[in-house]
JSON list of C-alpha atoms and ligand atoms in Angstrom, two decimals:
[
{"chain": "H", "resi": 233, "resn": "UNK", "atom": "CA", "xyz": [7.62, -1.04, 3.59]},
{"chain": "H", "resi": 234, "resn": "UNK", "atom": "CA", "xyz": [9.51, -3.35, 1.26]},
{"chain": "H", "resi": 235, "resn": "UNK", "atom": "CA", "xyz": [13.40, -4.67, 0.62]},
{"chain": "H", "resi": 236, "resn": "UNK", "atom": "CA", "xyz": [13.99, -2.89, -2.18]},
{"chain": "H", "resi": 237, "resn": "UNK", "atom": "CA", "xyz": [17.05, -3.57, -4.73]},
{"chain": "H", "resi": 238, "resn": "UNK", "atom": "CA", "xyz": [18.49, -0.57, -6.94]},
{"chain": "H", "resi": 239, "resn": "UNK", "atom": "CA", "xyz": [20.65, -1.05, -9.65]},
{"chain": "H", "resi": 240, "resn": "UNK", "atom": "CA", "xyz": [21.35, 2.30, -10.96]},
{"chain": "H", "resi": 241, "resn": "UNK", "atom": "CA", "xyz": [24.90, 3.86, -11.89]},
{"chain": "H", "resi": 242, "resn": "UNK", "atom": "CA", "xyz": [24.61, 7.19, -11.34]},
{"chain": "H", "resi": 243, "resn": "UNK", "atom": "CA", "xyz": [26.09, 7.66, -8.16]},
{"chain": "H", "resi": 244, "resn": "UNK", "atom": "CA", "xyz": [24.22, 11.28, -7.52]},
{"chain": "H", "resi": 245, "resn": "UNK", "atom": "CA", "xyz": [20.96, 9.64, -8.55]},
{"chain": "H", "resi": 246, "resn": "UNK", "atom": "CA", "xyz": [21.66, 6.40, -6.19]},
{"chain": "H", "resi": 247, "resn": "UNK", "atom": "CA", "xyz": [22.48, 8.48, -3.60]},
{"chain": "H", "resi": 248, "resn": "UNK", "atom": "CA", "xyz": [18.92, 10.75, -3.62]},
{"chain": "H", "resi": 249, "resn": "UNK", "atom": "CA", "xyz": [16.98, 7.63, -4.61]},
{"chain": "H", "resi": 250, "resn": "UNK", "atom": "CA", "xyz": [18.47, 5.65, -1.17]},
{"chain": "H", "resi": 251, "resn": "UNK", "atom": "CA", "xyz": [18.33, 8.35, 0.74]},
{"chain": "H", "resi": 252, "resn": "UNK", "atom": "CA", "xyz": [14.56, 8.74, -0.04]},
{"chain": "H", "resi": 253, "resn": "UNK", "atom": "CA", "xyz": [13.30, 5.57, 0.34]},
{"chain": "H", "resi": 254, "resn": "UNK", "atom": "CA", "xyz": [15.16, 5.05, 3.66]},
{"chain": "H", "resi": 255, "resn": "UNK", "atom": "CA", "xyz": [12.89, 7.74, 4.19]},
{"chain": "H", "resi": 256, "resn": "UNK", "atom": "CA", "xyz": [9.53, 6.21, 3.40]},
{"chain": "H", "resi": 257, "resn": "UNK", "atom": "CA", "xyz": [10.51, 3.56, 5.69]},
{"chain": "H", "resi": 258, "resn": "UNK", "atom": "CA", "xyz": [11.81, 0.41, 2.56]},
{"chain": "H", "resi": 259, "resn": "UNK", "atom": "CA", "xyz": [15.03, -1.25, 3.55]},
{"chain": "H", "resi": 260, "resn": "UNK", "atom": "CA", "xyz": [17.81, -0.99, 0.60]},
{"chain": "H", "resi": 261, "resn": "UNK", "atom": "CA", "xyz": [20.15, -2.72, -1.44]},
{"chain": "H", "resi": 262, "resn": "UNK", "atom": "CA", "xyz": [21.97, -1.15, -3.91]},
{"chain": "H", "resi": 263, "resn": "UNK", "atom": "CA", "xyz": [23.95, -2.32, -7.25]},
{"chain": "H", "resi": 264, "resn": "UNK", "atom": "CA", "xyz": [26.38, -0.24, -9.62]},
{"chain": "H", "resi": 265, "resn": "UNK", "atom": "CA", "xyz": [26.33, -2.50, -12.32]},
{"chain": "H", "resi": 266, "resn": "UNK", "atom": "CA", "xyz": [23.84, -5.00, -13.88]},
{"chain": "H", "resi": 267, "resn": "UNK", "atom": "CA", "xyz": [25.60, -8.50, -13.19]},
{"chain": "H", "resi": 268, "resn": "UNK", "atom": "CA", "xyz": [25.92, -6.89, -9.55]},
{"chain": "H", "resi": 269, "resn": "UNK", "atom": "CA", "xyz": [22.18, -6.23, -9.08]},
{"chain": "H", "resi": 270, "resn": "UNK", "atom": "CA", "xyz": [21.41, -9.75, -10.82]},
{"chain": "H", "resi": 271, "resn": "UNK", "atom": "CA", "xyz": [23.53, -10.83, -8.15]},
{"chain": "H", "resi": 272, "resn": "UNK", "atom": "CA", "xyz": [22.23, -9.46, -5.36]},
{"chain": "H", "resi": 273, "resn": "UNK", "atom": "CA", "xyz": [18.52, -9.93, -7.02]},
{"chain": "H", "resi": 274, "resn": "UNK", "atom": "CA", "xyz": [19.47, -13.62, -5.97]},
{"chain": "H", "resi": 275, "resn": "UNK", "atom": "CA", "xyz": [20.90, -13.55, -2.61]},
{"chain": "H", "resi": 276, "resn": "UNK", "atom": "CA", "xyz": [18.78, -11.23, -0.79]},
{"chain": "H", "resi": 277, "resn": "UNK", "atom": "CA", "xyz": [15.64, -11.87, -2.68]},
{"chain": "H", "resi": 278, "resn": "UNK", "atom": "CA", "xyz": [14.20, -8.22, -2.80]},
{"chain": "H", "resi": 279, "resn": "UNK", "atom": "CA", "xyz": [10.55, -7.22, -2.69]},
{"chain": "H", "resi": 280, "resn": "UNK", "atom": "CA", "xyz": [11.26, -4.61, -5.58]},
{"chain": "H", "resi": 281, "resn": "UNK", "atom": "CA", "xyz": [13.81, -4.09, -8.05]},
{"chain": "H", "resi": 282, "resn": "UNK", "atom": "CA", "xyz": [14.58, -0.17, -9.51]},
{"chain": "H", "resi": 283, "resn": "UNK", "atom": "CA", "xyz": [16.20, -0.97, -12.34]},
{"chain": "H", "resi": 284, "resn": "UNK", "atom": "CA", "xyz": [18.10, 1.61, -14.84]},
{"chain": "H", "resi": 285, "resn": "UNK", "atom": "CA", "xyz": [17.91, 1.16, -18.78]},
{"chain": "H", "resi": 286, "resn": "UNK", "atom": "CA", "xyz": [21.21, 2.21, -19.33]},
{"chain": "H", "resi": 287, "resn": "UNK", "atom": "CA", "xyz": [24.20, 0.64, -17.32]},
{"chain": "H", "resi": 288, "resn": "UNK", "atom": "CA", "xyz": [27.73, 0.01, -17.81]},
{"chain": "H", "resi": 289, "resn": "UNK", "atom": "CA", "xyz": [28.54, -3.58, -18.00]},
{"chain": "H", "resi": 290, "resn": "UNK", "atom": "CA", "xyz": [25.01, -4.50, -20.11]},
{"chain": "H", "resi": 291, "resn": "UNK", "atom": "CA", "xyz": [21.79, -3.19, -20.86]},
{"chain": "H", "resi": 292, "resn": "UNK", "atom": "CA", "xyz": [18.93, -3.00, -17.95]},
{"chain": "H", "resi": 293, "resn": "UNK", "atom": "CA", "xyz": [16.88, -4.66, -20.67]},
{"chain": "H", "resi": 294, "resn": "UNK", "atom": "CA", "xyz": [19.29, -7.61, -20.30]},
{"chain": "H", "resi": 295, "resn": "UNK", "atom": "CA", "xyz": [19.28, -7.44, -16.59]},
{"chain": "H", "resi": 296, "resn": "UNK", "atom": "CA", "xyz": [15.40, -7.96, -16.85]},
{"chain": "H", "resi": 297, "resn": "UNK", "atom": "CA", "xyz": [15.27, -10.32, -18.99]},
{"chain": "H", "resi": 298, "resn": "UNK", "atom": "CA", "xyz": [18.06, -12.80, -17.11]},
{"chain": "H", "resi": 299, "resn": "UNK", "atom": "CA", "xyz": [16.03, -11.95, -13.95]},
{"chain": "H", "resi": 300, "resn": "UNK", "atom": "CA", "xyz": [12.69, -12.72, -15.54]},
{"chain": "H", "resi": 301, "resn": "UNK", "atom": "CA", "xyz": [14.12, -16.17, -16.91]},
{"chain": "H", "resi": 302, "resn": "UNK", "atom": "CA", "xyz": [15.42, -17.04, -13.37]},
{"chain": "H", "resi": 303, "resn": "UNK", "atom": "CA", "xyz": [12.84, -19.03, -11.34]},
{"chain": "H", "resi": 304, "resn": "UNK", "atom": "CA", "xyz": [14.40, -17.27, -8.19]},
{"chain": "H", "resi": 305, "resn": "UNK", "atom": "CA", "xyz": [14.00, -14.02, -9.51]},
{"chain": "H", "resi": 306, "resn": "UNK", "atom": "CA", "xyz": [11.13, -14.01, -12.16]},
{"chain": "H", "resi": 307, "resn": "UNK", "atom": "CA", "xyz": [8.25, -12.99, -9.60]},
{"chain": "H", "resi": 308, "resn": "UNK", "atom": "CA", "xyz": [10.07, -9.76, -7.78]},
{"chain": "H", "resi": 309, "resn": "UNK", "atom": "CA", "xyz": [7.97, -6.35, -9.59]},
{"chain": "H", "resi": 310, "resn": "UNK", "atom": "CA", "xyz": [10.79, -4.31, -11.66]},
{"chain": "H", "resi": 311, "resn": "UNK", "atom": "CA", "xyz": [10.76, -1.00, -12.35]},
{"chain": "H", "resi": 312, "resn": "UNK", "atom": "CA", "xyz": [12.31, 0.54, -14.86]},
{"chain": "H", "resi": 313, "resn": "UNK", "atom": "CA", "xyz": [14.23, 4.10, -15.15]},
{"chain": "H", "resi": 314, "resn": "UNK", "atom": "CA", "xyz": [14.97, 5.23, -18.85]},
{"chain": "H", "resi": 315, "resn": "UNK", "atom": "CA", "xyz": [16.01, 8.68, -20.32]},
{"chain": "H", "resi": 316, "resn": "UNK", "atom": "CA", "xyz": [14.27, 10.96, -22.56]},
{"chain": "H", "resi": 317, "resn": "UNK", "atom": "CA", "xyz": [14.12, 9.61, -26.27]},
{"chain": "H", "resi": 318, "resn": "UNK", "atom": "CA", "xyz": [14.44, 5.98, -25.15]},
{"chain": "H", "resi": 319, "resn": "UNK", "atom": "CA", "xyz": [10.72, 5.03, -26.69]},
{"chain": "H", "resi": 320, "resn": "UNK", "atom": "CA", "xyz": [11.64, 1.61, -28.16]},
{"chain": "H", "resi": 321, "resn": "UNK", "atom": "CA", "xyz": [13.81, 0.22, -25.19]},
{"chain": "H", "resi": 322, "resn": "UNK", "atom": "CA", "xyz": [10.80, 1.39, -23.03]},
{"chain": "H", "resi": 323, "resn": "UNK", "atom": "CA", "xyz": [8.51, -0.82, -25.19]},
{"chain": "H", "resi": 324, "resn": "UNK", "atom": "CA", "xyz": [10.87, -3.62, -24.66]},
{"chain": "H", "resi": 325, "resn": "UNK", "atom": "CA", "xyz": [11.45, -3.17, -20.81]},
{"chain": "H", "resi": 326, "resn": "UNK", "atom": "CA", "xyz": [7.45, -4.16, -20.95]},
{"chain": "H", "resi": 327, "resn": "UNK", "atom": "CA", "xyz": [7.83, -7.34, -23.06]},
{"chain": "H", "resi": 328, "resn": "UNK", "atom": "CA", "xyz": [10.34, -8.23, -20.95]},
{"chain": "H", "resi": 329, "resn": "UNK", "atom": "CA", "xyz": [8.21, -8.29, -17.61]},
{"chain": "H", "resi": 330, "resn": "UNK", "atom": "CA", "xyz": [8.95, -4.93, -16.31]},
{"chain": "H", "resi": 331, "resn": "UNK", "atom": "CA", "xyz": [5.97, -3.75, -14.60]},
{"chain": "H", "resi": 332, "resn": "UNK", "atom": "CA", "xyz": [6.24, -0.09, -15.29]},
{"chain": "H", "resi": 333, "resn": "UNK", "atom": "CA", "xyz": [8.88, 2.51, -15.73]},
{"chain": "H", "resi": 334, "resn": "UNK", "atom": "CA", "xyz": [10.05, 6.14, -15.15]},
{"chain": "H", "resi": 335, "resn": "UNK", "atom": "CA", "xyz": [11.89, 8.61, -17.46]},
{"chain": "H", "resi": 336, "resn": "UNK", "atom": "CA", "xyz": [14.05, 10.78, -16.00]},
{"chain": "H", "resi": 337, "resn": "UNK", "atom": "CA", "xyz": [14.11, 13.09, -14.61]},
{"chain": "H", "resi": 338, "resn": "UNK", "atom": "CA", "xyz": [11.51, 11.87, -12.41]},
{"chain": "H", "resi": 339, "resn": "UNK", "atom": "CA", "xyz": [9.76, 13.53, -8.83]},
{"chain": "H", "resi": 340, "resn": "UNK", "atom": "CA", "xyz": [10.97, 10.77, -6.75]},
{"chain": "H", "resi": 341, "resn": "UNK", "atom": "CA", "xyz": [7.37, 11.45, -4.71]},
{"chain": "H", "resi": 342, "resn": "UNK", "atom": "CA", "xyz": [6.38, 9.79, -8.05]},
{"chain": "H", "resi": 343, "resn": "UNK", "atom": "CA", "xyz": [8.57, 7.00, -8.05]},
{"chain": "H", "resi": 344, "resn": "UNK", "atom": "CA", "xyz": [7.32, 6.42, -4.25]},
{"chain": "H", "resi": 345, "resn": "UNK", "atom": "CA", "xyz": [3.75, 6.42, -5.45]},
{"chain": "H", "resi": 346, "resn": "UNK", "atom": "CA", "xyz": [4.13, 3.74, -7.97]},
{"chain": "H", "resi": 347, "resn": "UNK", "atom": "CA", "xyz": [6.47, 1.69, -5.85]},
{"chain": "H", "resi": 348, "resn": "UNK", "atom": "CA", "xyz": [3.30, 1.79, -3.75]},
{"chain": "H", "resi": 349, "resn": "UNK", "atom": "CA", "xyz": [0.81, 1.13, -6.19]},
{"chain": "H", "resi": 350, "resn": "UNK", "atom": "CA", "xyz": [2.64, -2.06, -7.38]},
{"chain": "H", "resi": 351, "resn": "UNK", "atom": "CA", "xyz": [3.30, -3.82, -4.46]},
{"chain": "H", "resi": 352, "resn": "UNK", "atom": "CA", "xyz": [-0.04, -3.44, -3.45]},
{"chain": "H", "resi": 353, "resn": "UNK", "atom": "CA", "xyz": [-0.75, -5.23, -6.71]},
{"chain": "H", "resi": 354, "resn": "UNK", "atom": "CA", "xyz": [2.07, -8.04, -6.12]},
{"chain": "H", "resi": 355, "resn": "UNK", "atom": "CA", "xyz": [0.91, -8.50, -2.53]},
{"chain": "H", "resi": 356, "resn": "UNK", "atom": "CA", "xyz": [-2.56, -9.17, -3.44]},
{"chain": "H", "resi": 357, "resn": "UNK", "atom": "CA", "xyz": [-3.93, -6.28, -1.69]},
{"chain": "H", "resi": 358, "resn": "UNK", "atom": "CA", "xyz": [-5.90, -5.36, -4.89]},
{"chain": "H", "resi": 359, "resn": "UNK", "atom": "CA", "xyz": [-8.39, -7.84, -3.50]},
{"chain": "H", "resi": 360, "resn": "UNK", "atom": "CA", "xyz": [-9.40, -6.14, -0.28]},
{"chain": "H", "resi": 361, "resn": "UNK", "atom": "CA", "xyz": [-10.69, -2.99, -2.46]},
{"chain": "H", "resi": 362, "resn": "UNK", "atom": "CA", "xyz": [-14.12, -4.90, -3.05]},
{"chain": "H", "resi": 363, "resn": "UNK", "atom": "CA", "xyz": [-16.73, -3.41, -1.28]},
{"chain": "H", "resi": 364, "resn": "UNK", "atom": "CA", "xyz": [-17.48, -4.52, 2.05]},
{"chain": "H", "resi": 365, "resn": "UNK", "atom": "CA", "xyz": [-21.22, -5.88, 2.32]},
{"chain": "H", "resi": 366, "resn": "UNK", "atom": "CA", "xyz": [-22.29, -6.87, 5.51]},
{"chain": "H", "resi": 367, "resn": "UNK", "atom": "CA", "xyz": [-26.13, -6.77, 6.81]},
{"chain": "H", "resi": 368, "resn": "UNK", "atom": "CA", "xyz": [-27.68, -3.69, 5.51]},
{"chain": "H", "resi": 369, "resn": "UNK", "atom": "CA", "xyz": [-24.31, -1.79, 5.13]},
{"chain": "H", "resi": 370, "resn": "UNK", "atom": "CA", "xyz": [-22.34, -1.38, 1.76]},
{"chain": "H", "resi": 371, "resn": "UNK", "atom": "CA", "xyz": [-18.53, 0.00, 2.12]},
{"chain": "H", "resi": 372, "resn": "UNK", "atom": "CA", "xyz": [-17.18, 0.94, -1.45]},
{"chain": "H", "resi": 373, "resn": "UNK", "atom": "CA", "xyz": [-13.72, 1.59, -0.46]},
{"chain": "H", "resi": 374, "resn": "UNK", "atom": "CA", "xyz": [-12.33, 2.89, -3.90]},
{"chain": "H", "resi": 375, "resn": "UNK", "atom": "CA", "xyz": [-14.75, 5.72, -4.30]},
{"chain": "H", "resi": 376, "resn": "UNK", "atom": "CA", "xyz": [-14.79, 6.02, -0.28]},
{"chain": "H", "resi": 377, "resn": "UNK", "atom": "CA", "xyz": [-18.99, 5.88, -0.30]},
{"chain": "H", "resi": 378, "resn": "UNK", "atom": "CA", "xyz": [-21.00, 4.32, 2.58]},
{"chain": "H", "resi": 379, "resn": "UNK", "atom": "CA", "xyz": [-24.54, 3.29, 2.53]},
{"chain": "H", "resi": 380, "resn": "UNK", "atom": "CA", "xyz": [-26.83, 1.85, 5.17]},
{"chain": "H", "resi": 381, "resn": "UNK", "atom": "CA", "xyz": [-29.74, 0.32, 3.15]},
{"chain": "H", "resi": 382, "resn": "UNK", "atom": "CA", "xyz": [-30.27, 2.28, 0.09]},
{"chain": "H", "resi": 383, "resn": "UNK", "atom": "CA", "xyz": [-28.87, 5.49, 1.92]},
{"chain": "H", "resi": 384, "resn": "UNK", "atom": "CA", "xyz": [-25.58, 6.90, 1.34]},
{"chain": "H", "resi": 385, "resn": "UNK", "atom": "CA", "xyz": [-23.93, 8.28, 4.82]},
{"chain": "H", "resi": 386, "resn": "UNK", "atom": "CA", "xyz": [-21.63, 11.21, 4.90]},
{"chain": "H", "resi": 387, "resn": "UNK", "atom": "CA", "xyz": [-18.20, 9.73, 7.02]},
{"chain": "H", "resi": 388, "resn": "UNK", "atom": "CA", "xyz": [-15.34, 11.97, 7.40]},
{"chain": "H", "resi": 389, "resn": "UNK", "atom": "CA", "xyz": [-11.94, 10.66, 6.29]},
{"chain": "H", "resi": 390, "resn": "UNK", "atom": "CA", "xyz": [-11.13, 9.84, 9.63]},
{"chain": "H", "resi": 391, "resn": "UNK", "atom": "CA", "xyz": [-14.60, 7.70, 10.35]},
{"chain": "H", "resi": 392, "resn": "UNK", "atom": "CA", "xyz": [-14.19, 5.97, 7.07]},
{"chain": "H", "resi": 393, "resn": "UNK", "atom": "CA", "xyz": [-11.44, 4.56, 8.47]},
{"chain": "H", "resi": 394, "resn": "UNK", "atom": "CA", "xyz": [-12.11, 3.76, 11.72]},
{"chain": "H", "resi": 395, "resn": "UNK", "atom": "CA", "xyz": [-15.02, 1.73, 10.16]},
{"chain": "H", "resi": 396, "resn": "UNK", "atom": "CA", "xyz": [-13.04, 0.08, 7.46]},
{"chain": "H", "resi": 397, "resn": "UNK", "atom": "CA", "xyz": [-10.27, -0.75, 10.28]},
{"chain": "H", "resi": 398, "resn": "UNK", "atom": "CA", "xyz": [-13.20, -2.35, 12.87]},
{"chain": "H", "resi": 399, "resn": "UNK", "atom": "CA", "xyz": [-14.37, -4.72, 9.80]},
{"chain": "H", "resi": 400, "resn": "UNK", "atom": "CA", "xyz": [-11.40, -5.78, 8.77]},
{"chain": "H", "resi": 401, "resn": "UNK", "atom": "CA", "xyz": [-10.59, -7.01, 12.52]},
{"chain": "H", "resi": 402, "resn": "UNK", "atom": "CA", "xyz": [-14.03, -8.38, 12.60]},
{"chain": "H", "resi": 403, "resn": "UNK", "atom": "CA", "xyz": [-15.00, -10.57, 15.20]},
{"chain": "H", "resi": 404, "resn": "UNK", "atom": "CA", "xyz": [-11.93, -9.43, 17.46]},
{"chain": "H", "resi": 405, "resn": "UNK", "atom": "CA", "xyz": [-11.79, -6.94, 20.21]},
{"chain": "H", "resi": 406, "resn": "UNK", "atom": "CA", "xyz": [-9.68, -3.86, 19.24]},
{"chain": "H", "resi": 407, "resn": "UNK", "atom": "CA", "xyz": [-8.55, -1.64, 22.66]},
{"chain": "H", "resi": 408, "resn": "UNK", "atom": "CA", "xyz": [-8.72, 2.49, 21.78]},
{"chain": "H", "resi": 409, "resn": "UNK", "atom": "CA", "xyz": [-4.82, 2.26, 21.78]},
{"chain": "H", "resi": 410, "resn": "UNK", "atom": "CA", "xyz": [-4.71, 0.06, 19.11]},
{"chain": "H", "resi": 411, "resn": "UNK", "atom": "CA", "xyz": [-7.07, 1.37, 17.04]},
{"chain": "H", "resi": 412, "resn": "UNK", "atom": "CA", "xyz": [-5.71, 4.84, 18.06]},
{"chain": "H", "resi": 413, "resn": "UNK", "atom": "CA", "xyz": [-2.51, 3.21, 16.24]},
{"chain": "H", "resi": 414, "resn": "UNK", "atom": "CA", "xyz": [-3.95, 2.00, 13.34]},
{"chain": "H", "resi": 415, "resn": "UNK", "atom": "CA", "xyz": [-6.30, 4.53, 12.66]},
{"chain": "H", "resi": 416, "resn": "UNK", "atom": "CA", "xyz": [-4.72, 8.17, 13.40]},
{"chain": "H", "resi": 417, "resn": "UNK", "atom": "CA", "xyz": [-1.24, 7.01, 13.54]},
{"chain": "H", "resi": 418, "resn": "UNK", "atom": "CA", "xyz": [1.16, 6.22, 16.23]},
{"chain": "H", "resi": 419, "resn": "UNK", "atom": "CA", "xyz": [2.72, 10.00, 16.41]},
{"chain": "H", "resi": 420, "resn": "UNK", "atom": "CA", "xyz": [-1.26, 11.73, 17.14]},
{"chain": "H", "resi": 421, "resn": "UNK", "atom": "CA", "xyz": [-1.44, 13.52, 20.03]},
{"chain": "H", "resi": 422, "resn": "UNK", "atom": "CA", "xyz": [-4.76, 12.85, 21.28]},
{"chain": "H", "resi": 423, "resn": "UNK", "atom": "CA", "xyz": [-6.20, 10.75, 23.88]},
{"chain": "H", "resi": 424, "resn": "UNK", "atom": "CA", "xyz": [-7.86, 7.37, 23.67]},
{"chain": "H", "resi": 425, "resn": "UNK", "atom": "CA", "xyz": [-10.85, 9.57, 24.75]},
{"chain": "H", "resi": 426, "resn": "UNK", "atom": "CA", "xyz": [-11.37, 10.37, 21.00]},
{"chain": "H", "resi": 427, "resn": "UNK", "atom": "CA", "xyz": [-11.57, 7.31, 20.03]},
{"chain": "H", "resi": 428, "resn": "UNK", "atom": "CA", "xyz": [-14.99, 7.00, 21.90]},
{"chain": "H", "resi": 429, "resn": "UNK", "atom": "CA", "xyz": [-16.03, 10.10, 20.46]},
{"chain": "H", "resi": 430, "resn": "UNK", "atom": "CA", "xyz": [-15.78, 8.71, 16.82]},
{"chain": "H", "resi": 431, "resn": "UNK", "atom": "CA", "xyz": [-17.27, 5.65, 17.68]},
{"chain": "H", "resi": 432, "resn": "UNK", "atom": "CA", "xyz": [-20.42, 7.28, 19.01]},
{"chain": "H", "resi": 433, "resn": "UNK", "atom": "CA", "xyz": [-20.41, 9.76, 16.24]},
{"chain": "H", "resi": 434, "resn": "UNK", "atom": "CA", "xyz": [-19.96, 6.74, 13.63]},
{"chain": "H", "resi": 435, "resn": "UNK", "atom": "CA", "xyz": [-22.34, 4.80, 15.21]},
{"chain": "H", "resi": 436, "resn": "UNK", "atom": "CA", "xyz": [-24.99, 7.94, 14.95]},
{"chain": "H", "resi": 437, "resn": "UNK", "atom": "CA", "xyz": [-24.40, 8.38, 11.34]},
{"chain": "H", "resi": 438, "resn": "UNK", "atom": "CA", "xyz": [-24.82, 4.41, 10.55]},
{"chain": "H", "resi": 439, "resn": "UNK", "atom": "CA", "xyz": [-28.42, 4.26, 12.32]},
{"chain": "H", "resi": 440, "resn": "UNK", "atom": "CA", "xyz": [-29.33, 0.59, 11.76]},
{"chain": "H", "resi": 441, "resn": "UNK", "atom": "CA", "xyz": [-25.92, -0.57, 11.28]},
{"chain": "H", "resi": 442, "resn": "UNK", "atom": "CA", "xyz": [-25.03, 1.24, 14.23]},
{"chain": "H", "resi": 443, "resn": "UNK", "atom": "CA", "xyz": [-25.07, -1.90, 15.96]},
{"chain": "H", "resi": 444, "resn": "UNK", "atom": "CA", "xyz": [-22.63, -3.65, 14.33]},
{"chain": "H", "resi": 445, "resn": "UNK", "atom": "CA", "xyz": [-19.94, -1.98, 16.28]},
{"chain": "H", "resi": 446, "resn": "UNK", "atom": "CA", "xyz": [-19.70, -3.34, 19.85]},
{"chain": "H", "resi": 447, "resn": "UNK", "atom": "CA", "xyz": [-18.82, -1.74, 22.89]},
{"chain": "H", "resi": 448, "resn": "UNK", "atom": "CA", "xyz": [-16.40, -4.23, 24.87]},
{"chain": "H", "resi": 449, "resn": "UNK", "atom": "CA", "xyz": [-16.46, -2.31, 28.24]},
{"chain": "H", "resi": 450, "resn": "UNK", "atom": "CA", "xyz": [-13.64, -1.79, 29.59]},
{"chain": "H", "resi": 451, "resn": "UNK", "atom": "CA", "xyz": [-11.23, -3.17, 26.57]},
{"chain": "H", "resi": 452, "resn": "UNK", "atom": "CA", "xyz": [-12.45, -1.42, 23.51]},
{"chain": "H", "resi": 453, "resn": "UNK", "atom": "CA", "xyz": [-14.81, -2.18, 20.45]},
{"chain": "H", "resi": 454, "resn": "UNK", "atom": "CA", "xyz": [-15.44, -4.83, 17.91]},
{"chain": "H", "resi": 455, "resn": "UNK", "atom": "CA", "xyz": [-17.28, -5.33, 14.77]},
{"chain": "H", "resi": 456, "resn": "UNK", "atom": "CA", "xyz": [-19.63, -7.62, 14.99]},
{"chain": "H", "resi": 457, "resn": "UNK", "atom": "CA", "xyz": [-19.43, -11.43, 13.29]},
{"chain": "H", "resi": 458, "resn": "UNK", "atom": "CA", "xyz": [-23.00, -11.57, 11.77]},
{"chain": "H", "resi": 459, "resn": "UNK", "atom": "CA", "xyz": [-25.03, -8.49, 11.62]},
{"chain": "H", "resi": 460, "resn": "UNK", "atom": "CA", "xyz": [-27.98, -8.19, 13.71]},
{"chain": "H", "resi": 461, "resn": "UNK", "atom": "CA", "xyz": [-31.17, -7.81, 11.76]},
{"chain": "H", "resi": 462, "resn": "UNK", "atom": "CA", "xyz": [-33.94, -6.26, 13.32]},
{"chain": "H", "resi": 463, "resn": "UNK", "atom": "CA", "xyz": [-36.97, -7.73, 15.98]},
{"chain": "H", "resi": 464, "resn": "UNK", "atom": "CA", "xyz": [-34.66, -11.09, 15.45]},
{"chain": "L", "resi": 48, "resn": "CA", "atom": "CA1", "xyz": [22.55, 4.92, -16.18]}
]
């Protein structure tokens, strides 16, 4: 979820592109012309900027640039939308601080994904992706491995994350509704019944590091703030 500026002035294309990101849940702002998006770049201080290569009143390489150069604007991730055949100007876009572009025509499920993938990157988020070491377990959340000691454990996409969502709340008691939130999504349609299910199930699979998740009876379950090693 981000504020996301577009400065593109094809009105079909603006139209598709807002309508989809409404969509995927980013707010909007949206420019016709360069010194209009530079503009609103300014005011409303965007997450994300969209930015076409080829607009009326100047070049989106121009529009970069000026919004690179301007303190208030220099740090907001641009992307940038070119046409076929525009090789050199795409070369350019990334000397001039774009942080990655699109040639049209495009999949706009693309366009979401890289939106994504950037401001991840730009929020710092890149950082939680080391591996999570903590008594004898090992998380390695890129390649989505778990081991307990030197043995890898088989979690199901949906245990994965229950454990990854526990450690990162370490410490702090999470109630089944909450992590029934965070974990299978507001919208499931299953009871907080499951969530004890999973736990025990988890639990089974970690052996040892079973104990690191707490029951807090009668509120919910929490990952513990030192692991327990055992006959200590
Ligand atoms: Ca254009």
């Amino acid at each position: 979820m981000a504020h996301i500026l577009l400065i593109e002035d094809e009105a079909d294309l603006q139209r598709i592109l807002e309508f989809n990101l409404r969509q995927a849940g980013h707010e909007v702002s949206a420019a016709l012309r360069g010194r209009q998006g530079i503009q609103l770049a300014r005011e409303r201080s965007p997450e994300f900027i969209i930015l076409d290569l080829m607009l009326p009143d100047m070049a989106g390489t121009e529009v970069c640039k000026l919004l690179k150069r301007d303190a208030a604007t220099e740090a907001i991730p641009i992307l940038m939308l070119t046409a076929k055949g525009e090789e050199v100007d795409r070369i350019l876009g990334f000397e001039l601080g774009a942080d990655d572009y699109l040639t049209k025509p495009f999949s706009v499920r693309e366009l979401l994904l890289r939106i994504d993938a950037i401001l991840r990157r730009a929020r710092g988020e890149g950082a939680l992706q080391l591996p999570i070491r903590f008594g004898k377990l090992c998380v390695e959340r890129e390649a989505h491995r778990v081991f307990v000691g030197e043995k890898e454990v088989e979690l199901t996409a949906i245990e994965f994350k229950l454990l990854v969502t526990l450690y990162e709340r370490k410490n702090r008691v999470q109630s089944r509704t909450s992590l029934l939130d965070n974990v299978w999504g507001i919208d499931a349609d299953i009871t907080t019944r499951t969530v004890d299910t999973h736990v025990k199930r988890l639990r089974e699979k970690m052996g040892q590091a079973g104990d690191y998740i707490e029951t807090i009876r009668g509120v919910g379950y929490r990952f513990a703030e030192l692991p327990k090693e055992d006959g200590s």
